[in-house]
Amino acid sequence: MSDRLNEGKIGVLVMSYGTPQSLDDVESYYTHIRRGHPPTAEQLEELKSRYEAIVGGVFPLRENTDSQTAGLQDKLEQLAPGRYACYQGLKHASPYIEDGVEKMAADGIKEAVGIVLAPHYSTMSVGSYIKRAQEQAEKSGVSMTFVHQYHLHPKLLQAITERVTDGLKRLDATSSGARPYKVLFSAHSLPEKIRELGDPYEQQLLETSAAVAKAAGLADSDWQFTWQSAGRTRDPWLGPDILETMEQLAKEGVQAMLAAPVGFVSDHLEVLYDLDIEAKAEAAKLGVSFERIAMLNRDPLYMETLAESVIEASPAVASR
Ligand code: FEC
């Protein structure tokens, strides 16, 4: 029996992708991502080997999601003392999105806001988190509103711009100022069919990239957007992939590249493996310099972006 400890507060469902608890857990995690279809032995080994390669099989996304949720709670407490209570809801790991909503209801929460730790909206990403939360909220008797995107929030743009500026300094140092260089903004690819559905994902990613490029003072010829981490399915995925882009740019004479994965907010597999191991190895093969911007993780400006977006979408504010 719950003690309804958060009665009267607005719940905040902080949603993130989720990661396995341990290497033994990778199979059930992968099966969940594949909507209940277990991976083949070969697919499983391949994924485990990627987790093993990122600092010996640790799962940094777990710690980062915990830290971001705690950081958001602290920021909300500063801005609106006693008003909000944060809960986690993960897409592919426990506590699942549905568990987070049930916990809020058990704690006496009647109204809640959902926000995803990913700034850009796609029906296949943020939209699917929201759908699951909304379905459970209806069953649990919680009234929910949602933040759909925050890809142009000025504090988010400022935090990413600072990282690009810092990354370019590092790139200059490691490449001895080699020119021409290119900033490669990137995000998780999705199946090409999202284009036919009029999905805003691609447009929003371009908007974030262009705004950061402008704020960082980049010339148009010094940056471009490219995709990464496409799934291993038969469907065509949005491209070109960052590895192809790097190869093409090297052919054109680009000497130094800075990866800026603006579609992600944490250190996790798709950054620590796909960029820090795979793309870095490609750069070495091509003979070009390569650096990556630091991820946001618990950056204070990112915490403010989340807190302000939650307050803006809160029931009392949203219905004004
Ligand atoms: O560190 C970790 O343990 C987890 C890293 C991780 C993040 C992440 C974010 C996104 N994904 C998105 C879309 C898809 C689609 C599929 C898909 C598959 C995988 C697999 C792994 C994986 N994703 Fe992921 N994703 C992360 C990890 N993702 C592992 C399975 C093996 C593989 O394909 O590499 C294809 C399956 C499907 O049809 O559902 C699509 C998108 C994001 C960014 C937004 C978000 O965070 O939700 C979009 C982090």
XYZ file of C-alpha atoms and ligand atoms in Angstrom:
369
model
C 0.000 0.000 0.000
C 1.472 3.317 -1.067
C 1.668 6.236 1.359
C 0.621 8.580 -1.480
C 3.761 10.541 -0.721
C 3.470 12.894 -3.677
C -0.246 13.716 -3.495
C -0.914 17.220 -4.838
C 2.368 17.401 -6.749
C 2.760 17.379 -10.524
C 4.537 14.224 -11.634
C 7.325 14.437 -14.207
C 7.875 11.283 -16.236
C 11.477 11.461 -17.442
C 11.710 9.055 -20.364
C 14.912 7.638 -21.822
C 16.007 4.760 -24.060
C 17.200 2.372 -21.306
C 20.222 0.093 -21.292
C 20.916 -3.441 -20.001
C 21.843 -3.919 -16.314
C 24.669 -6.323 -17.186
C 26.066 -8.363 -20.082
C 23.709 -11.232 -19.071
C 20.823 -8.874 -19.595
C 21.735 -7.924 -23.208
C 19.636 -10.732 -24.742
C 16.368 -9.705 -23.076
C 17.096 -6.023 -23.790
C 17.751 -6.751 -27.474
C 14.606 -8.914 -27.639
C 12.592 -5.987 -26.277
C 14.064 -3.607 -28.903
C 13.107 -6.205 -31.545
C 9.517 -6.190 -30.267
C 9.699 -9.645 -28.696
C 11.752 -11.363 -31.447
C 14.972 -12.776 -29.922
C 18.180 -11.938 -31.822
C 20.154 -14.720 -33.517
C 23.254 -15.973 -31.647
C 25.390 -14.014 -34.093
C 23.458 -10.752 -33.608
C 23.637 -11.190 -29.830
C 27.400 -11.769 -29.849
C 27.899 -8.757 -32.093
C 25.955 -6.459 -29.741
C 27.672 -7.888 -26.636
C 31.062 -7.297 -28.234
C 30.151 -3.623 -28.761
C 29.188 -3.264 -25.077
C 32.390 -5.071 -24.068
C 34.422 -2.664 -26.188
C 33.058 0.418 -24.417
C 35.139 0.389 -21.270
C 34.764 -3.311 -20.563
C 30.996 -3.747 -20.718
C 29.806 -0.921 -18.472
C 26.470 0.683 -19.243
C 26.968 4.443 -18.863
C 23.455 5.321 -20.024
C 22.000 3.951 -16.764
C 24.099 6.283 -14.592
C 23.557 9.217 -16.936
C 19.776 8.845 -16.954
C 19.801 8.633 -13.117
C 21.978 11.722 -12.931
C 19.869 13.703 -15.449
C 16.660 12.808 -13.587
C 18.203 13.941 -10.274
C 19.536 17.118 -11.934
C 16.094 17.944 -13.338
C 14.475 17.346 -9.937
C 16.979 19.753 -8.321
C 16.409 22.413 -10.973
C 12.600 22.144 -10.693
C 12.901 22.366 -6.911
C 14.831 25.642 -7.322
C 12.344 27.092 -9.804
C 9.119 25.859 -8.173
C 9.789 24.503 -4.665
C 7.644 21.506 -3.650
C 5.653 21.446 -6.901
C 7.170 18.595 -8.953
C 8.208 14.977 -8.388
C 10.313 13.214 -11.057
C 9.966 9.549 -12.028
C 11.865 7.526 -14.619
C 10.217 5.612 -17.449
C 12.481 3.736 -19.868
C 11.664 2.523 -23.379
C 13.534 -0.789 -23.366
C 14.584 -1.468 -19.750
C 13.214 -1.419 -16.227
C 11.635 0.758 -14.875
C 9.620 0.761 -18.112
C 7.512 3.776 -19.149
C 4.390 1.984 -17.850
C 6.088 1.291 -14.473
C 6.887 4.994 -14.081
C 3.267 6.005 -14.720
C 1.945 3.339 -12.317
C 4.364 4.487 -9.620
C 3.199 8.088 -9.998
C -0.433 6.967 -9.633
C 0.440 4.839 -6.576
C 2.133 7.883 -5.006
C -1.078 9.904 -5.325
C -0.200 11.905 -8.443
C -3.152 12.992 -10.580
C -1.459 15.310 -13.084
C 1.864 14.789 -14.812
C 4.128 16.028 -17.585
C 6.159 13.665 -19.772
C 9.514 14.630 -21.272
C 11.982 12.517 -23.281
C 15.763 12.798 -22.947
C 15.999 13.369 -26.721
C 15.393 16.875 -28.150
C 13.933 16.006 -31.587
C 10.479 14.625 -32.358
C 9.833 11.626 -34.550
C 6.745 9.424 -34.477
C 9.214 6.504 -34.204
C 11.125 7.952 -31.251
C 9.534 10.554 -28.956
C 6.068 9.821 -30.409
C 6.287 6.181 -29.397
C 7.366 7.047 -25.837
C 4.405 9.432 -25.553
C 1.949 6.864 -26.926
C 2.950 4.278 -24.322
C 2.870 6.810 -21.466
C -0.528 8.121 -22.534
C -2.032 4.618 -22.771
C -0.850 3.752 -19.267
C -1.886 7.160 -17.891
C -5.457 6.523 -19.067
C -5.468 3.141 -17.304
C -3.919 4.570 -14.125
C -6.116 7.678 -13.916
C -3.295 10.206 -14.379
C -3.896 13.236 -16.608
C -0.759 13.835 -18.692
C 0.607 16.541 -20.971
C 3.862 16.155 -22.914
C 6.879 18.080 -24.134
C 7.121 17.083 -27.812
C 10.475 18.698 -28.654
C 12.937 21.247 -27.340
C 15.446 21.232 -30.189
C 15.570 25.045 -30.482
C 15.542 25.909 -26.768
C 18.120 28.751 -26.460
C 19.883 27.094 -23.492
C 20.194 23.783 -25.331
C 21.666 25.603 -28.334
C 24.063 27.497 -26.074
C 25.258 24.295 -24.369
C 25.879 22.543 -27.706
C 27.551 25.637 -29.206
C 29.999 25.776 -26.270
C 30.850 22.133 -26.931
C 31.417 22.720 -30.638
C 33.710 25.673 -29.876
C 35.642 23.574 -27.377
C 35.752 20.602 -29.785
C 37.171 22.796 -32.563
C 39.951 23.966 -30.225
C 40.850 20.343 -29.507
C 40.666 19.492 -33.221
C 42.946 22.404 -34.041
C 45.443 21.200 -31.448
C 45.452 17.552 -32.579
C 45.476 18.390 -36.314
C 47.946 21.293 -36.015
C 45.302 23.582 -37.482
C 44.746 21.466 -40.632
C 42.365 22.917 -43.225
C 39.810 22.393 -44.606
C 37.904 20.958 -41.641
C 34.266 19.931 -41.254
C 31.846 19.774 -38.318
C 29.652 16.685 -38.789
C 26.345 17.079 -36.955
C 24.686 13.676 -36.585
C 21.747 11.759 -35.155
C 20.381 8.226 -35.030
C 19.132 7.209 -38.464
C 15.554 5.981 -38.894
C 13.889 3.994 -41.673
C 13.464 6.140 -44.795
C 9.698 5.597 -44.698
C 9.414 8.362 -42.049
C 9.816 10.845 -44.935
C 6.556 9.675 -46.523
C 4.811 10.174 -43.177
C 5.769 13.870 -43.074
C 7.786 13.261 -39.911
C 9.471 16.424 -38.497
C 12.608 14.580 -37.225
C 14.916 15.401 -40.132
C 13.828 19.047 -40.352
C 14.258 19.577 -36.590
C 17.760 18.076 -36.672
C 18.724 20.411 -39.511
C 17.312 23.364 -37.562
C 19.387 22.531 -34.465
C 22.509 22.011 -36.573
C 22.069 25.278 -38.508
C 21.387 27.276 -35.327
C 24.481 25.881 -33.579
C 26.642 26.379 -36.679
C 25.533 30.010 -36.848
C 26.126 30.634 -33.135
C 29.572 29.006 -33.361
C 30.434 31.260 -36.326
C 30.900 28.410 -38.826
C 30.861 29.158 -42.543
C 28.274 27.126 -44.507
C 31.082 25.136 -46.074
C 32.471 24.138 -42.652
C 29.591 21.900 -41.541
C 27.077 19.346 -42.718
C 24.505 16.970 -41.297
C 24.876 13.190 -41.593
C 23.264 10.086 -40.061
C 24.709 7.408 -37.800
C 23.869 4.091 -36.093
C 21.370 2.846 -38.713
C 19.608 -0.385 -37.762
C 20.580 -3.711 -39.223
C 17.317 -4.412 -41.046
C 16.321 -4.881 -44.683
C 14.429 -1.538 -44.798
C 16.358 1.362 -46.317
C 17.533 3.779 -43.569
C 18.167 7.506 -43.853
C 21.659 8.212 -45.140
C 24.394 8.928 -45.853
C 25.925 7.283 -42.800
C 28.758 9.145 -41.085
C 31.316 6.566 -42.249
C 30.374 7.120 -45.907
C 30.335 10.883 -45.371
C 33.834 10.775 -43.882
C 35.141 8.754 -46.814
C 33.615 11.151 -49.336
C 34.947 14.227 -47.512
C 38.437 12.752 -47.255
C 38.356 12.194 -51.033
C 37.446 15.872 -51.414
C 40.502 16.833 -49.363
C 38.967 17.540 -45.926
C 41.748 17.055 -43.360
C 40.028 17.277 -39.973
C 36.526 16.354 -38.734
C 34.593 17.097 -35.551
C 31.638 14.813 -34.752
C 28.746 16.652 -33.082
C 26.007 14.084 -32.323
C 23.214 16.585 -31.628
C 20.515 13.897 -31.636
C 21.884 12.415 -28.392
C 22.300 13.894 -24.927
C 24.356 11.256 -23.047
C 27.467 9.185 -23.246
C 26.190 5.757 -24.349
C 26.796 2.947 -26.827
C 25.875 4.867 -29.984
C 28.397 7.595 -29.123
C 31.111 5.639 -27.304
C 31.157 2.817 -29.871
C 29.792 4.149 -33.173
C 31.775 7.404 -33.003
C 34.643 6.945 -30.543
C 35.641 3.498 -31.816
C 34.176 2.982 -35.296
C 34.336 6.511 -36.743
C 37.707 7.132 -35.110
C 39.101 3.975 -36.737
C 37.686 5.142 -40.089
C 39.418 8.510 -39.631
C 42.723 6.758 -38.937
C 42.242 4.644 -42.081
C 41.517 7.767 -44.131
C 44.441 9.646 -42.586
C 42.320 12.539 -41.235
C 42.127 14.058 -37.741
C 38.976 13.310 -35.775
C 37.461 14.574 -32.505
C 34.008 14.453 -30.931
C 32.193 17.116 -28.885
C 31.514 16.305 -25.210
C 27.984 15.050 -24.529
C 25.552 17.106 -22.450
C 24.998 14.558 -19.674
C 24.122 16.691 -16.590
C 25.144 20.070 -18.030
C 23.406 22.865 -16.043
C 22.119 24.507 -19.242
C 20.594 21.196 -20.323
C 18.950 20.806 -16.894
C 17.492 24.318 -17.299
C 16.253 23.435 -20.798
C 14.423 20.397 -19.408
C 13.032 22.218 -16.353
C 11.765 25.202 -18.358
C 10.198 22.897 -20.962
C 8.435 20.912 -18.200
C 7.100 24.053 -16.519
C 5.864 25.386 -19.867
C 3.995 22.109 -20.572
C 2.561 21.756 -17.036
C -1.229 21.394 -16.877
C -1.931 24.761 -15.200
C 0.376 26.617 -17.617
C -0.587 24.651 -20.749
C -4.340 25.276 -20.234
C -3.960 29.023 -19.672
O 23.833 2.722 -24.399
C 22.884 1.948 -24.558
O 22.802 0.872 -23.960
C 21.746 2.280 -25.462
C 22.169 3.178 -26.588
C 21.053 3.533 -27.560
C 20.441 4.747 -27.684
C 19.534 4.675 -28.792
C 18.773 5.730 -29.234
C 17.938 5.729 -30.308
N 17.592 4.618 -31.031
C 16.738 5.004 -32.024
C 16.152 4.190 -32.972
C 16.378 2.834 -33.107
C 15.716 1.984 -34.062
C 16.253 0.713 -33.906
C 17.224 0.766 -32.861
C 17.988 -0.304 -32.416
C 18.932 -0.238 -31.401
C 19.747 -1.365 -30.945
C 20.566 -0.886 -29.920
C 20.236 0.515 -29.729
N 19.251 0.874 -30.635
Fe 18.363 2.715 -30.796
N 19.582 3.402 -29.339
C 20.496 2.682 -28.588
C 20.823 1.340 -28.786
N 17.278 2.070 -32.392
C 21.589 -1.660 -29.103
C 19.678 -2.784 -31.519
C 20.900 -3.179 -32.254
C 21.247 -2.215 -33.338
O 20.443 -2.059 -34.283
O 22.298 -1.575 -33.180
C 15.861 -0.542 -34.728
C 14.912 -1.399 -33.934
C 13.512 -0.901 -34.056
O 12.931 -1.048 -35.147
O 12.977 -0.348 -33.045
C 14.634 2.427 -35.037
C 16.540 6.447 -31.943
C 17.282 6.898 -30.878
C 17.445 8.378 -30.384
C 16.230 8.835 -29.632
C 16.085 8.149 -28.290
O 17.005 8.214 -27.454
O 15.003 7.564 -28.097
C 15.681 7.290 -32.870
C 20.653 5.943 -26.814
